[in-house]
Short mmCIF file of C-alpha atoms and ligand atoms in Angstrom, two decimals:
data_model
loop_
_atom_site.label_atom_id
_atom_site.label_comp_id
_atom_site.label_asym_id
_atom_site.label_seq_id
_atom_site.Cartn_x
_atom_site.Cartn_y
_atom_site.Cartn_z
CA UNK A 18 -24.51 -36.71 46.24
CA UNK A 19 -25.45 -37.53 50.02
CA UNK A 20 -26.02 -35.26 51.95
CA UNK A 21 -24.55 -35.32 55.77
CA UNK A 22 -27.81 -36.59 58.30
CA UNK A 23 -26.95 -33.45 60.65
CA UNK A 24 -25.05 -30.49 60.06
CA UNK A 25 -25.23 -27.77 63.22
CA UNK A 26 -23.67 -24.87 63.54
CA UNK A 27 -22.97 -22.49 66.49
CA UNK A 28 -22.87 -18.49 65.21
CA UNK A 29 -21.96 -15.55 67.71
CA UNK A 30 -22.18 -12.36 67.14
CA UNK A 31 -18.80 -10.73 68.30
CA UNK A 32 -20.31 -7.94 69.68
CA UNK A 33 -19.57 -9.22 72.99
CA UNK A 34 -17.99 -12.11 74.95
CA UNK A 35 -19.46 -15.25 75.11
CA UNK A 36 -21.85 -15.53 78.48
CA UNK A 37 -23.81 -17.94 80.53
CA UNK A 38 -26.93 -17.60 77.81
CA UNK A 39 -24.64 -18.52 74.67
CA UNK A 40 -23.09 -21.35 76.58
CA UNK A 41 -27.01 -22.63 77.38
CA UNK A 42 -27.40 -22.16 73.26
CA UNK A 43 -23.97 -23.81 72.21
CA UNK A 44 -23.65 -26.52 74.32
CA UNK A 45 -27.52 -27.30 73.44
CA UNK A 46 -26.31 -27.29 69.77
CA UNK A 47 -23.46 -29.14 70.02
CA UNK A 48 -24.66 -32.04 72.25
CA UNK A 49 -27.74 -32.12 69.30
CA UNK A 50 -24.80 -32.82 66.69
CA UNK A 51 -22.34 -34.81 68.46
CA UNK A 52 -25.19 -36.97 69.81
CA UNK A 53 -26.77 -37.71 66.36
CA UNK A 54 -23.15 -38.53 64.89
CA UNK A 55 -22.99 -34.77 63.29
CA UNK A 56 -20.85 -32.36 62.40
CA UNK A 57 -21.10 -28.78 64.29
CA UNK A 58 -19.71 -25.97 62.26
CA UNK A 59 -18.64 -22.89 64.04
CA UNK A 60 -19.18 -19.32 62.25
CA UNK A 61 -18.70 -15.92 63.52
CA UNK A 62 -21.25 -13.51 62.61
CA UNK A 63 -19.13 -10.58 62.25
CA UNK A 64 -21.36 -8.13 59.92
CA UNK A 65 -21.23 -5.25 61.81
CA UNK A 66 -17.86 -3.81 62.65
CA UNK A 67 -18.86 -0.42 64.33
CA UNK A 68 -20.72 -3.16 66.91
CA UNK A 69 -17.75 -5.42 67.37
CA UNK A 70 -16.19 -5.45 70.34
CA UNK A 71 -12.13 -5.48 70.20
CA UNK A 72 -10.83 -9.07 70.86
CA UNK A 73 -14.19 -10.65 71.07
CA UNK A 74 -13.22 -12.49 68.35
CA UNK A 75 -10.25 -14.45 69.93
CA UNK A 76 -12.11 -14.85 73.32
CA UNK A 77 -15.00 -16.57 71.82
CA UNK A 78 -12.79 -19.11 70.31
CA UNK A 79 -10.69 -19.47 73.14
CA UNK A 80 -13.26 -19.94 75.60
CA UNK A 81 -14.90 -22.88 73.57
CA UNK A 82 -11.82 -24.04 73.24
CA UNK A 83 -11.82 -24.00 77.01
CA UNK A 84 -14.86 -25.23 76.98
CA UNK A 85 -14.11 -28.51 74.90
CA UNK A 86 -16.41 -27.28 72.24
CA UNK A 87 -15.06 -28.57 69.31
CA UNK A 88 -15.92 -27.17 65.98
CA UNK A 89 -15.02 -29.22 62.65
CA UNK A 90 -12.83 -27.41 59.68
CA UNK A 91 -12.60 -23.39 60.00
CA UNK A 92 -14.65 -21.07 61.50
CA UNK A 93 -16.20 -19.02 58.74
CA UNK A 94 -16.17 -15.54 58.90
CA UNK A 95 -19.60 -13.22 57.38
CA UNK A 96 -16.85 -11.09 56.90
CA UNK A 97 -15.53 -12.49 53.98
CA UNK A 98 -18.92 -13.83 52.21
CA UNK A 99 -19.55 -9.90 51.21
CA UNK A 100 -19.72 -11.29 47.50
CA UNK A 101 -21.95 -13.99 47.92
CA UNK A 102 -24.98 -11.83 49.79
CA UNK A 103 -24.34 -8.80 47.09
CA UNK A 104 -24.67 -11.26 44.51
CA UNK A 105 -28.39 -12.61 46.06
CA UNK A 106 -29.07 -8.88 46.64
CA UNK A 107 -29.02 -7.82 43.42
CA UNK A 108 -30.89 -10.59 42.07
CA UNK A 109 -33.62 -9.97 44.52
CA UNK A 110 -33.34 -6.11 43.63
CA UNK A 111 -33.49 -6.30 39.74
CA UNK A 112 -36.33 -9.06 40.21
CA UNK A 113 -38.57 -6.40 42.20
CA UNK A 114 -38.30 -8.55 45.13
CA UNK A 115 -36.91 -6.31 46.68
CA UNK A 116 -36.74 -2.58 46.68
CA UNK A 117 -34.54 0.75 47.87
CA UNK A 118 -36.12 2.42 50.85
CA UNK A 119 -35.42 6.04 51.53
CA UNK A 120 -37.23 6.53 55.11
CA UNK A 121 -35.71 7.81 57.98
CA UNK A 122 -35.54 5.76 61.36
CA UNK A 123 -37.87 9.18 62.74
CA UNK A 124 -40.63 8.66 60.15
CA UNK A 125 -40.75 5.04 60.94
CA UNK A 126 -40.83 5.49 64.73
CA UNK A 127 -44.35 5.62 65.12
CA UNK A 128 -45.15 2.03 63.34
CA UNK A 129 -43.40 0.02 66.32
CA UNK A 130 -41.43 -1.98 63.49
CA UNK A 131 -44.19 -2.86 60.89
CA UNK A 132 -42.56 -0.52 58.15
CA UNK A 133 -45.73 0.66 56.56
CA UNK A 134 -44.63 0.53 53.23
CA UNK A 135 -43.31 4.04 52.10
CA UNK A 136 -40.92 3.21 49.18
CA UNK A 137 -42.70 0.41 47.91
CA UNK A 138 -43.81 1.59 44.98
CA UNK A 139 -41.09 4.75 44.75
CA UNK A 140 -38.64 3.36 42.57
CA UNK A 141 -35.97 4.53 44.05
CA UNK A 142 -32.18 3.48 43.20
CA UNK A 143 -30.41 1.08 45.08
CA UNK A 144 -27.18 3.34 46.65
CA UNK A 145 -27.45 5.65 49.50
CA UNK A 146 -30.34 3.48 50.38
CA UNK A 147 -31.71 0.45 52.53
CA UNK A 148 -32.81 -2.36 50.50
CA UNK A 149 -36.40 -3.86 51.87
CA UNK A 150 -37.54 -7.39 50.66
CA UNK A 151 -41.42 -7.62 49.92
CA UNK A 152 -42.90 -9.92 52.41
CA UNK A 153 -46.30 -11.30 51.23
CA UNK A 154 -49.75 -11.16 53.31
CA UNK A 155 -49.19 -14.76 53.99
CA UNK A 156 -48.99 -16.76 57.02
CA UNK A 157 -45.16 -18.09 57.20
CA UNK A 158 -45.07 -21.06 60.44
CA UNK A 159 -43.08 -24.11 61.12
CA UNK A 160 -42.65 -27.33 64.01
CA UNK A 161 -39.98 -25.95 66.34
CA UNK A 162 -38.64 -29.05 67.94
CA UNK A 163 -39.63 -27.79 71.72
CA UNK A 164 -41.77 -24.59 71.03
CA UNK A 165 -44.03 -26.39 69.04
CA UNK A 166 -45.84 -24.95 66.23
CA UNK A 167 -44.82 -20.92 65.73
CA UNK A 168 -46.14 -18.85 63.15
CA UNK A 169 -46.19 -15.01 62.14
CA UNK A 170 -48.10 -12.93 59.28
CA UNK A 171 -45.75 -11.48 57.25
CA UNK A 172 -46.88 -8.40 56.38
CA UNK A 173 -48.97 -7.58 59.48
CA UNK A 174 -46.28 -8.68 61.86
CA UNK A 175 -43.18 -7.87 60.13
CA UNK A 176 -43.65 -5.57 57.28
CA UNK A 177 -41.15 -5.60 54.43
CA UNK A 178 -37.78 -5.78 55.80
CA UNK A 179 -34.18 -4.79 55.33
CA UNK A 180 -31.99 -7.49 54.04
CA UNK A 181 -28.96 -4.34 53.53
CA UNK A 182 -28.73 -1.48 55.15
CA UNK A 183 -28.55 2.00 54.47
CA UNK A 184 -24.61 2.01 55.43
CA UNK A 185 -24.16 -0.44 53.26
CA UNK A 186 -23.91 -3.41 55.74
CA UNK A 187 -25.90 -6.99 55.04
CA UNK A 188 -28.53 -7.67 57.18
CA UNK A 189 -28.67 -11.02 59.46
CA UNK A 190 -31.62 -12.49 57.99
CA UNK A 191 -30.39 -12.33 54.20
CA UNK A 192 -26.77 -13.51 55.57
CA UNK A 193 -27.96 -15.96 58.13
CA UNK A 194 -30.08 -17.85 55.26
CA UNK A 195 -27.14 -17.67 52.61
CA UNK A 196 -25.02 -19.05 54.99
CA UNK A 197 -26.52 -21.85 56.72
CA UNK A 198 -27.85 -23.35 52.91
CA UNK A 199 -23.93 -23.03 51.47
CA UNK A 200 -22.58 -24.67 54.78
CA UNK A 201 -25.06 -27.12 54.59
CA UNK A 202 -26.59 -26.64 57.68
CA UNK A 203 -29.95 -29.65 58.52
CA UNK A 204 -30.39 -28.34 62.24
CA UNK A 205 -30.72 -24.91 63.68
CA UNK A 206 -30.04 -24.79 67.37
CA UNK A 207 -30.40 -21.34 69.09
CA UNK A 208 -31.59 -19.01 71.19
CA UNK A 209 -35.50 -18.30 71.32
CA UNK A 210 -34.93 -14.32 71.15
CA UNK A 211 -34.58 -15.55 67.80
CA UNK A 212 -37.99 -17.68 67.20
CA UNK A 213 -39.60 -14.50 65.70
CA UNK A 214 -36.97 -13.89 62.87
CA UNK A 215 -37.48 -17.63 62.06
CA UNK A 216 -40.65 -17.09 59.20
CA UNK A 217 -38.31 -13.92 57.60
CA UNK A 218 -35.76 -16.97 57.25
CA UNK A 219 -38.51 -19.76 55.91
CA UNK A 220 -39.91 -16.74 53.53
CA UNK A 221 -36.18 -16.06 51.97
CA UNK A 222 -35.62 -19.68 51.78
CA UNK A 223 -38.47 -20.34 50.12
CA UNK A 224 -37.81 -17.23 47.33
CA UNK A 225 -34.19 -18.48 47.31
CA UNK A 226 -35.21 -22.22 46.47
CA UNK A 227 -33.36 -23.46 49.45
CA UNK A 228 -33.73 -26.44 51.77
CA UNK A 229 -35.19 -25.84 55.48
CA UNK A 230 -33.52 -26.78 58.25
CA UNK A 231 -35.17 -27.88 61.06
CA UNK A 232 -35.30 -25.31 64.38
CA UNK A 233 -34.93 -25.86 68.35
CA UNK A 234 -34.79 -22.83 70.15
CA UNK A 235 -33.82 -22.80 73.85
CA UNK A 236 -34.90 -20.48 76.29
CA UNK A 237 -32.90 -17.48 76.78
CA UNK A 238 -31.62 -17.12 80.26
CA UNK A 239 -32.64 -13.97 81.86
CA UNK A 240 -31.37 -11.61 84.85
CA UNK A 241 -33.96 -11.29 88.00
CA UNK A 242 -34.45 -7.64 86.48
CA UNK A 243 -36.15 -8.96 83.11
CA UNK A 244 -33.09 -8.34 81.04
CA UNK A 245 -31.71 -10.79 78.85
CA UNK A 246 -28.38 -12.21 79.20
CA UNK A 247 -26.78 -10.53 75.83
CA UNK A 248 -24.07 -8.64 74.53
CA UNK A 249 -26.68 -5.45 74.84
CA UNK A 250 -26.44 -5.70 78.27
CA UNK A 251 -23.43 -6.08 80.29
CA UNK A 252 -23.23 -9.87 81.50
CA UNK A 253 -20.37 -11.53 82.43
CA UNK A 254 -18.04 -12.93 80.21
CA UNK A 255 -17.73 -16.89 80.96
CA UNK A 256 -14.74 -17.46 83.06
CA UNK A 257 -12.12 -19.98 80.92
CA UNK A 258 -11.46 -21.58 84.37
CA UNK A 259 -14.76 -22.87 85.78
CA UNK A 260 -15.55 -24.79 82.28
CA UNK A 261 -17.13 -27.83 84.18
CA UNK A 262 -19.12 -26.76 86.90
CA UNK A 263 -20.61 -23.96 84.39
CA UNK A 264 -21.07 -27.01 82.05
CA UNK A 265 -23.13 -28.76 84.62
CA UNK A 266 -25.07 -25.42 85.25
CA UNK A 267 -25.99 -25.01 81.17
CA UNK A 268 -26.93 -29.12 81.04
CA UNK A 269 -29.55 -28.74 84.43
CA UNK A 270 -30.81 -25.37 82.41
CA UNK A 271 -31.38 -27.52 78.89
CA UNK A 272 -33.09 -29.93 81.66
CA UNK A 273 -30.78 -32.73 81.69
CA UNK A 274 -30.06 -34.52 85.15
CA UNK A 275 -26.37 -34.51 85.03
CA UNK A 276 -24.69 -36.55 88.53
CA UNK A 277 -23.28 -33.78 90.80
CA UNK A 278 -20.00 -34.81 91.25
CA UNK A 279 -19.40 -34.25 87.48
CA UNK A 280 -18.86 -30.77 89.09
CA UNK A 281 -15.48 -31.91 89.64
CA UNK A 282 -14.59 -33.74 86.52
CA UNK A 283 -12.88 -32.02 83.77
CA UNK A 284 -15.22 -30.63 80.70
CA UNK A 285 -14.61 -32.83 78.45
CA UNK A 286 -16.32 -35.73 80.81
CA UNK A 287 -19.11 -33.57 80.93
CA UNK A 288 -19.30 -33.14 77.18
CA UNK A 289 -18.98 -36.69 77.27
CA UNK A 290 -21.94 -37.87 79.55
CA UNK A 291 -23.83 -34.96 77.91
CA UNK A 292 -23.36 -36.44 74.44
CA UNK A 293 -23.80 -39.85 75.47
CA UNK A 294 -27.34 -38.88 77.42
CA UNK A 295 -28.72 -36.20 75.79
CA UNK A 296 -32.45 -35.70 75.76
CA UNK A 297 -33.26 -33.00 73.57
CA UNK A 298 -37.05 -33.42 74.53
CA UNK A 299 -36.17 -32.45 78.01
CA UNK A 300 -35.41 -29.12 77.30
CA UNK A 301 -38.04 -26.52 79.12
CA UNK A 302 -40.68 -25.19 76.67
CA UNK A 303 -40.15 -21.92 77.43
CA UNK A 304 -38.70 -18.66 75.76
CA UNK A 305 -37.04 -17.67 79.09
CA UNK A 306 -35.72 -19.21 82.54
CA UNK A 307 -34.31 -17.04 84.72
CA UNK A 308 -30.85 -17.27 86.19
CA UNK A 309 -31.49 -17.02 89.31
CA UNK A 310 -33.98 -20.14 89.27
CA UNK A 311 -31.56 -22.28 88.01
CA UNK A 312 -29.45 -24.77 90.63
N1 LIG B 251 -25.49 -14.34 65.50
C1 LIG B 251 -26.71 -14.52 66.22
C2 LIG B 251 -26.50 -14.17 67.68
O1 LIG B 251 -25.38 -14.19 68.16
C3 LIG B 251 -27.21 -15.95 66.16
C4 LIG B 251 -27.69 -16.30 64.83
C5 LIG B 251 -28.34 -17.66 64.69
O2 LIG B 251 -28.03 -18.58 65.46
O3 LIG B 251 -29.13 -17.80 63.78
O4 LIG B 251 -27.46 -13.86 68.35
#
């Protein structure tokens, strides 16, 4: 079997509307594909339903629609992959991989996220409980395309963490893992907030047996206040009618030198100059540029 040269994917969380910051991260991921002859996949992250937001959904697919971001075959939903990350759960569970955890978030509070290791050894049964997976006192690292070399210590940094919770729901790391191995997925394009789950990821691929992509992580853009530009914080939706100039805005951001009257072109001529230029070495090394720095 051959395997497609580049699969990318573009994954939102539809706890929000899509904003300046995912458009920096999707258009970045999609230019990647399109330029390399790939396919870009489009799923929607949807694991947490008290967090969704009602009709984020639809606008995130209509605005890169309006957008001209193209996404080959269906959007897959987490939503309906329930079976295929209880499945990997239990595996890791009744392997010892991975074990119940009983702690409160208050008895945890004063380990700044490092969970200290409580329930390791407790035994305790799987239901009514969060499920931890046993992360080694190893070094996990990898290449980031424009970060450059990123590491963390698993257990010192990180601790064992959840892969389910303790309301039952899937955790993005296990899910995020599962699903970019069955779609197939050779390039991971995102946003840097998300450089520090990457060694949980390369750790479960690795006890999973499953191929590593490769990573690029743009910088997240930030407000002049420090906040990041997320669905946590209330930044504007993208506006379905100002596709091209915004376009411009997220290429000069990912550090390509786009002409300024594509301003007034239509998006998919900027897609199209931005596929048929793209420089994926000129995007900033940096976790974070802030908004109001950019032209
Ligand atoms: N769903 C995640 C988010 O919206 C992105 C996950 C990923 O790209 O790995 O932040």
């Amino acid at each position: 079997m051959t395997l497609p040269a580049y699969t990318g994917r573009f994954a939102p969380t539809p706890s929000g509307y899509l904003h300046f910051g995912s458009l920096v991260a999707a258009l970045a991921s999609y230019l990647d594909a399109r330029a390399q002859g790939g396919q870009w996949l489009l799923r929607m992250e949807d694991l947490d339903p008290p967090r969704e937001v009602e009709g984020a959904q639809a606008a995130i697919l209509d605005t890169l629609g309006a957008y001209g971001l193209e996404w080959d075959g269906e959007c897959i939903r987490q939503s309906q992959r329930h079976a295929a990350y209880a499945q990997v759960l239990e595996q890791l569970f009744r392997q010892g991989l991975a074990y119940a955890c009983r702690c409160s978030r208050k008895r945890l509070e004063p380990y700044g996220g490092v969970y200290p290791g409580f329930c390791r050894d407790a035994g305790h049964a799987a239901d009514d409980a969060a499920i931890r997976l046993r992360v080694p006192q190893l070094n996990y690292g990898f290449s980031d395309r424009i970060q450059g070399d990123f590491s963390q210590h698993l257990a010192g940094d990180v601790g064992d963490f959840v892969i389910r919770r303790r309301d039952g729901l899937y955790a993005y790391q296990l899910a995020v893992v599962l699903d970019d191995a069955w779609q197939g997925v050779t390039d991971v394009v995102r946003g840097a907030d998300l450089l520090d789950s990457t060694p949980r990821q390369l750790y479960l691929q690795e006890l999973l047996g499953l191929r590593q992509p490769r990573y690029l992580h743009v910088p997240l853009i930030i407000q002049p206040d420090g906040h990041k530009l997320g669905k946590s914080y209330r930044s504007a939706p993208l506006p379905t009618d100002q596709a091209a100039p915004l376009l411009v805005r997220a290429l000069r951001a990912l550090g390509q030198k786009p002409p300024a009257q594509l301003t007034r072109a239509g998006a998919r001529e900027v897609l199209a100059w931005g596929i048929a230029q793209w420089d994926a070495t000129a995007i900033p090394r940096s976790r974070a540029l802030a908004e109001a720095q950019l032209e």
